[in-house]
Coordinates of C-alpha atoms in Angstrom, one line a residue:
M1 CA 17.8 30.8 -3.3
T2 CA 16.9 28.2 -5.9
W3 CA 20.5 27.8 -6.9
L4 CA 21.5 27.4 -3.3
T5 CA 18.8 24.8 -2.7
W6 CA 20.0 22.8 -5.8
R7 CA 23.6 22.9 -4.6
Q8 CA 22.6 21.4 -1.3
F9 CA 20.1 18.9 -2.7
R10 CA 21.9 17.7 -5.9
V11 CA 23.9 14.8 -4.4
P12 CA 21.0 12.9 -2.7
A13 CA 18.7 13.8 -5.7
L14 CA 21.1 12.6 -8.3
S15 CA 21.8 9.4 -6.3
V16 CA 18.2 8.4 -6.3
Y17 CA 17.6 9.3 -9.9
A18 CA 20.6 7.2 -10.9
G19 CA 19.1 4.3 -9.1
L20 CA 15.8 4.8 -10.8
L21 CA 17.6 4.8 -14.2
A22 CA 19.2 1.5 -13.5
I23 CA 15.9 0.0 -12.5
A24 CA 14.3 1.4 -15.6
V25 CA 16.9 -0.3 -17.8
V26 CA 16.2 -3.7 -16.1
L27 CA 12.5 -3.3 -16.6
A28 CA 12.9 -2.2 -20.2
I29 CA 15.0 -5.3 -21.0
T30 CA 12.8 -7.8 -19.3
G31 CA 9.3 -6.2 -19.9
P32 CA 8.8 -7.2 -23.5
D33 CA 9.3 -10.9 -22.7
L34 CA 6.3 -10.9 -20.5
V35 CA 3.8 -10.0 -23.2
G36 CA 1.5 -12.9 -24.1
R37 CA 2.8 -15.3 -21.5
T38 CA 0.5 -17.3 -19.1
N39 CA 3.2 -18.5 -16.6
F40 CA 5.2 -16.0 -14.7
S41 CA 6.8 -18.2 -12.1
D42 CA 10.3 -17.3 -13.3
E43 CA 9.6 -13.6 -12.6
D44 CA 8.5 -14.0 -9.0
T45 CA 11.7 -12.5 -7.6
L46 CA 11.7 -9.5 -9.9
F47 CA 7.9 -9.1 -9.3
G48 CA 8.5 -8.9 -5.6
G49 CA 11.5 -6.7 -6.1
T50 CA 9.6 -4.1 -8.0
I51 CA 7.0 -3.9 -5.1
L52 CA 9.8 -3.6 -2.5
V53 CA 11.5 -0.8 -4.4
L54 CA 8.3 1.2 -4.6
Y55 CA 7.9 0.9 -0.8
L56 CA 11.5 1.7 -0.1
L57 CA 11.5 4.9 -2.3
P58 CA 9.3 6.9 0.1
A59 CA 11.4 5.8 3.0
V60 CA 14.6 7.0 1.2
I61 CA 12.9 10.3 0.3
G62 CA 11.7 10.9 3.8
V63 CA 14.8 9.9 5.7
F64 CA 17.6 11.1 3.3
W65 CA 15.9 14.0 1.5
G66 CA 13.3 15.4 3.9
V67 CA 15.1 15.2 7.3
P68 CA 18.5 16.7 6.3
M69 CA 16.9 19.4 4.2
I70 CA 16.2 21.4 7.3
T71 CA 18.1 19.8 10.2
R72 CA 21.4 20.0 8.5
E73 CA 21.0 23.8 8.4
L74 CA 19.7 24.0 11.9
E75 CA 22.6 22.1 13.3
S76 CA 25.2 24.0 11.4
G77 CA 23.5 27.4 11.9
T78 CA 23.6 28.3 8.2
H79 CA 19.9 29.1 8.2
S80 CA 20.6 32.3 10.2
L81 CA 23.1 33.5 7.6
V82 CA 20.4 33.1 4.8
W83 CA 17.8 34.8 6.9
N84 CA 20.1 37.8 7.4
Q85 CA 20.3 38.3 3.7
T86 CA 17.4 39.4 1.4
V87 CA 15.7 35.9 1.8
T88 CA 12.8 35.7 4.2
R89 CA 12.0 32.7 6.3
K90 CA 8.9 31.9 4.3
Q91 CA 10.8 32.2 1.0
W92 CA 13.6 29.9 2.4
L93 CA 11.1 27.2 3.4
T94 CA 8.9 27.6 0.4
T95 CA 11.9 27.1 -2.0
K96 CA 13.2 24.1 -0.1
L97 CA 9.8 22.4 0.3
G98 CA 8.7 23.2 -3.3
F99 CA 11.9 21.9 -4.8
G100 CA 11.9 18.7 -2.7
L101 CA 8.2 17.9 -3.2
L102 CA 8.5 18.3 -7.0
A103 CA 11.6 16.1 -7.2
A104 CA 10.0 13.5 -4.9
M105 CA 6.7 13.3 -6.7
L106 CA 8.5 13.1 -10.1
A107 CA 10.7 10.3 -8.9
A108 CA 7.8 8.3 -7.5
G109 CA 5.6 9.0 -10.6
L110 CA 8.3 7.8 -13.0
L111 CA 9.0 4.6 -11.0
G112 CA 5.3 3.9 -10.5
W113 CA 4.7 4.3 -14.2
A114 CA 7.6 2.1 -15.2
V115 CA 6.7 -0.7 -12.8
S116 CA 3.0 -0.6 -13.8
W117 CA 4.0 -0.9 -17.4
W118 CA 6.4 -3.8 -16.7
A119 CA 3.8 -5.7 -14.6
S120 CA 0.8 -5.0 -16.9
P121 CA 0.8 -8.6 -18.4
I122 CA 1.0 -10.1 -14.9
D123 CA -1.8 -7.8 -13.6
A124 CA -4.0 -8.6 -16.6
L125 CA -3.7 -12.3 -16.0
A126 CA -4.3 -11.9 -12.3
A127 CA -7.5 -9.9 -13.0
T128 CA -9.0 -13.0 -14.7
Q129 CA -8.1 -15.6 -12.1
T130 CA -10.0 -16.8 -9.0
D131 CA -8.1 -19.9 -8.0
R132 CA -4.4 -19.6 -9.0
G133 CA -3.2 -17.6 -6.0
M134 CA -2.1 -14.7 -8.1
L135 CA -2.1 -11.2 -6.5
S136 CA -4.4 -8.8 -8.4
R137 CA -3.3 -5.2 -8.5
I138 CA -6.1 -4.1 -6.1
M139 CA -4.7 -6.4 -3.3
P140 CA -3.0 -4.3 -0.5
V141 CA 0.6 -5.3 -1.1
V142 CA 0.4 -4.7 -4.8
F143 CA -1.9 -1.7 -4.8
G144 CA 0.7 0.6 -3.3
A145 CA 3.2 -0.3 -6.0
R146 CA 0.9 0.6 -9.0
G147 CA -0.6 3.6 -10.6
I148 CA -0.5 7.0 -9.0
V149 CA -0.5 6.4 -5.2
P150 CA 3.3 6.2 -5.0
I151 CA 3.3 9.9 -5.8
G152 CA 1.3 10.6 -2.7
Y153 CA 3.6 8.3 -0.6
A154 CA 6.6 10.2 -1.8
A155 CA 5.1 13.7 -1.1
F156 CA 3.9 12.6 2.3
A157 CA 7.3 11.1 3.2
L158 CA 9.2 14.2 2.3
A159 CA 6.9 16.6 4.2
L160 CA 7.0 14.2 7.1
G161 CA 10.8 14.2 7.2
V162 CA 10.9 18.0 7.0
A163 CA 8.3 18.4 9.8
V164 CA 10.0 15.9 12.1
G165 CA 13.4 17.5 11.4
M166 CA 12.0 21.0 12.3
L167 CA 10.4 19.6 15.5
L168 CA 13.4 17.6 16.8
K169 CA 16.3 19.6 15.3
R170 CA 18.5 16.5 15.4
T171 CA 19.3 14.6 12.2
V172 CA 19.7 11.1 13.5
A173 CA 16.7 11.2 15.9
A174 CA 14.5 12.7 13.2
M175 CA 15.5 10.0 10.7
A176 CA 14.5 7.3 13.1
V177 CA 11.2 8.9 14.0
T178 CA 10.4 9.6 10.3
L179 CA 11.0 6.0 9.3
A180 CA 8.9 4.7 12.2
V181 CA 6.0 7.0 11.5
L182 CA 6.1 6.4 7.8
A183 CA 6.1 2.6 8.2
A184 CA 3.2 2.8 10.6
V185 CA 1.1 4.9 8.2
L186 CA 1.9 2.6 5.2
V187 CA 0.7 -0.3 7.3
L188 CA -2.4 1.2 8.9
V189 CA -3.9 3.0 5.9
P190 CA -4.3 -0.2 3.7
N191 CA -5.8 -2.1 6.7
L192 CA -7.9 0.5 8.4
V193 CA -8.7 3.2 5.8
R194 CA -8.5 1.9 2.2
P195 CA -11.1 -0.8 2.6
Y196 CA -13.7 1.8 3.4
L197 CA -12.8 4.7 1.1
L198 CA -15.6 3.2 -1.0
P199 CA -18.4 1.1 0.5
P200 CA -17.5 -2.6 0.0
Q201 CA -19.7 -4.9 -2.0
T202 CA -21.4 -7.9 -0.3
E203 CA -22.7 -11.1 -1.8
T204 CA -24.6 -13.8 0.2
V205 CA -25.3 -17.3 -1.1
A206 CA -26.6 -20.5 0.1
I207 CA -24.2 -23.0 1.7
V208 CA -25.1 -25.6 -0.9
G209 CA -24.3 -24.7 -4.5
K210 CA -21.6 -24.1 -7.1
D211 CA -20.5 -20.9 -5.4
I212 CA -19.1 -22.9 -2.4
T213 CA -15.7 -24.1 -3.6
N214 CA -13.5 -24.3 -0.6
I215 CA -14.2 -26.6 2.4
T216 CA -11.4 -27.3 4.8
G217 CA -11.0 -29.3 8.0
N218 CA -8.8 -31.7 9.9
D219 CA -9.1 -35.0 11.7
N220 CA -9.8 -33.5 15.1
Q221 CA -12.2 -30.7 14.4
G222 CA -14.2 -31.8 11.4
I223 CA -15.0 -29.0 8.9
T224 CA -13.5 -25.7 10.2
E225 CA -13.9 -23.4 7.2
I226 CA -16.2 -22.9 4.3
G227 CA -15.2 -20.7 1.4
M228 CA -17.2 -19.0 -1.3
R229 CA -15.9 -18.5 -4.9
Q230 CA -14.2 -15.1 -5.2
P231 CA -14.8 -12.7 -8.0
A232 CA -11.9 -12.5 -10.4
G233 CA -9.4 -9.7 -9.6
A234 CA -11.2 -8.7 -6.4
W235 CA -9.8 -7.8 -3.0
V236 CA -11.7 -10.0 -0.5
L237 CA -12.2 -8.4 2.9
A238 CA -14.2 -11.2 4.5
N239 CA -15.4 -14.7 3.5
E240 CA -17.7 -15.8 6.4
T241 CA -20.4 -18.2 7.3
V242 CA -23.3 -16.4 8.9
D243 CA -26.5 -17.5 10.6
Q244 CA -30.1 -16.4 9.9
A245 CA -29.5 -13.2 11.9
G246 CA -26.4 -12.3 9.9
N247 CA -24.0 -13.0 12.7
V248 CA -20.7 -14.7 11.9
A249 CA -20.7 -18.4 12.8
A250 CA -17.3 -18.9 14.4
P251 CA -16.7 -21.7 15.2
L252 CA -19.1 -23.6 12.9
P253 CA -22.0 -25.5 14.5
S254 CA -21.1 -28.7 16.3
F255 CA -23.1 -31.0 14.0
V256 CA -20.5 -30.5 11.2
Q257 CA -17.8 -32.2 13.4
S258 CA -18.8 -35.6 11.9
C259 CA -18.1 -34.5 8.4
V260 CA -14.4 -35.4 8.5
P261 CA -13.3 -38.8 9.9
R262 CA -11.2 -39.0 13.0
P263 CA -8.4 -41.6 13.6
G264 CA -9.7 -44.6 15.6
A265 CA -13.3 -43.3 15.5
G266 CA -14.6 -46.2 13.4
P267 CA -15.1 -46.5 9.7
P268 CA -14.9 -43.3 7.6
P269 CA -18.2 -41.6 6.7
E270 CA -20.1 -42.7 3.7
R271 CA -19.8 -40.9 0.5
G272 CA -22.1 -37.9 0.5
T273 CA -21.7 -37.2 4.3
I274 CA -20.0 -33.8 3.7
E275 CA -22.8 -32.8 1.2
T276 CA -25.4 -33.9 3.8
C277 CA -23.7 -31.7 6.5
M278 CA -23.7 -28.8 4.1
A279 CA -27.4 -29.4 3.4
Q280 CA -28.0 -29.3 7.2
L281 CA -26.3 -25.9 7.4
G282 CA -28.5 -24.6 4.7
T283 CA -31.6 -26.1 6.4
H284 CA -30.7 -24.2 9.6
G285 CA -30.5 -20.9 7.7
Y286 CA -26.7 -20.6 7.5
Q287 CA -25.3 -18.8 4.5
Q288 CA -21.9 -17.7 3.1
R289 CA -21.2 -14.0 3.0
L290 CA -18.4 -12.4 0.9
T291 CA -17.3 -8.8 1.4
F292 CA -15.0 -7.4 -1.2
Q293 CA -13.8 -4.5 -3.3
P294 CA -14.1 -5.4 -7.0
G295 CA -11.2 -5.0 -9.3
S296 CA -13.0 -2.4 -11.3
R297 CA -12.5 0.0 -8.3
F298 CA -8.8 0.1 -8.7
W299 CA -8.6 3.5 -10.2
P300 CA -11.3 5.2 -8.0
L301 CA -9.4 3.9 -4.9
Q302 CA -6.1 5.1 -6.4
W303 CA -7.4 8.7 -6.8
L304 CA -9.0 8.7 -3.4
E305 CA -5.9 7.4 -1.6
L306 CA -3.7 9.9 -3.6
A307 CA -6.0 12.7 -2.4
L308 CA -5.7 11.4 1.2
Y309 CA -1.9 11.5 1.1
L310 CA -1.8 14.9 -0.6
A311 CA -4.1 16.2 2.2
M312 CA -1.8 14.8 4.8
T313 CA 1.1 16.4 3.0
A314 CA -0.7 19.8 3.0
L315 CA -1.3 19.4 6.7
L316 CA 2.4 18.7 7.4
T317 CA 3.4 21.6 5.2
W318 CA 1.1 23.9 7.2
F319 CA 2.7 22.6 10.4
C320 CA 6.2 23.4 9.0
F321 CA 5.3 27.0 8.3
R322 CA 3.8 27.3 11.8
R323 CA 6.9 25.8 13.3
L324 CA 9.1 28.2 11.3
R325 CA 8.1 31.0 13.7
H326 CA 9.7 29.2 16.6
L327 CA 13.1 28.6 15.0
S328 CA 15.8 30.9 16.1

């Protein structure tokens, strides 16, 4: 059964691994040049490309490995031939799922390690910056392309493709559904689940002070936003102005409207007007509250999210074996 599974699986598997080898060569050539540098603007395209590849890999695995693994046999009827031999249904599905999951997790693990190694100088610099606009590795878009979570994405994608294929029994339809569900999960988990896998940290400071570094506004609305200095390498979930009761002040109080001059409204405000308005906010009990996940939680969050995806993979695997009873 193992030999038969390999014969059926070898073309899509070798295609993906050949692509990974080509990517590894590019990373190995360009990676050493990044060590010791402090400006990575020339690598923006390649940096974004590595992230994109790690998000595309689970989609390829789910759609082109997981779905055809079962639906191809269901549509052609070859599964009945196998079941009439000495191979039981459970052995048939166990071999296919086991082979596919191992290959998927290995591919994602190797690619994740290679990209993490290549981007380590960029990630190290981003972890020390608060005002250069660099994306730290704990930020949502980068987090899923680092460390060990790609292994969980790949395992989940393959199990999802197999489960949807067994449910729909139509290759094209199962591919579309698998891609849609996988995309939804990869969007929803970073926004609705990951921020709360560990309780976020909170800092609250007075409006006036060195921690307040970002004050924005326009000619029509005065000051519209106040920002607090962000910890280096952190993932900021919220940067809000709050009143004495801890409620978010949105919009800001009306008396700050005079802090930015408006066209045709007379002479511009005297120097120090903005500082005076900030002092008034402090007098009225307003504070700035920052909610964030510190960069030091990168690896704890990685392990927790990997465990989450492996748990969902186990649940899908259980469904596949349950569904196996209803296949003719």
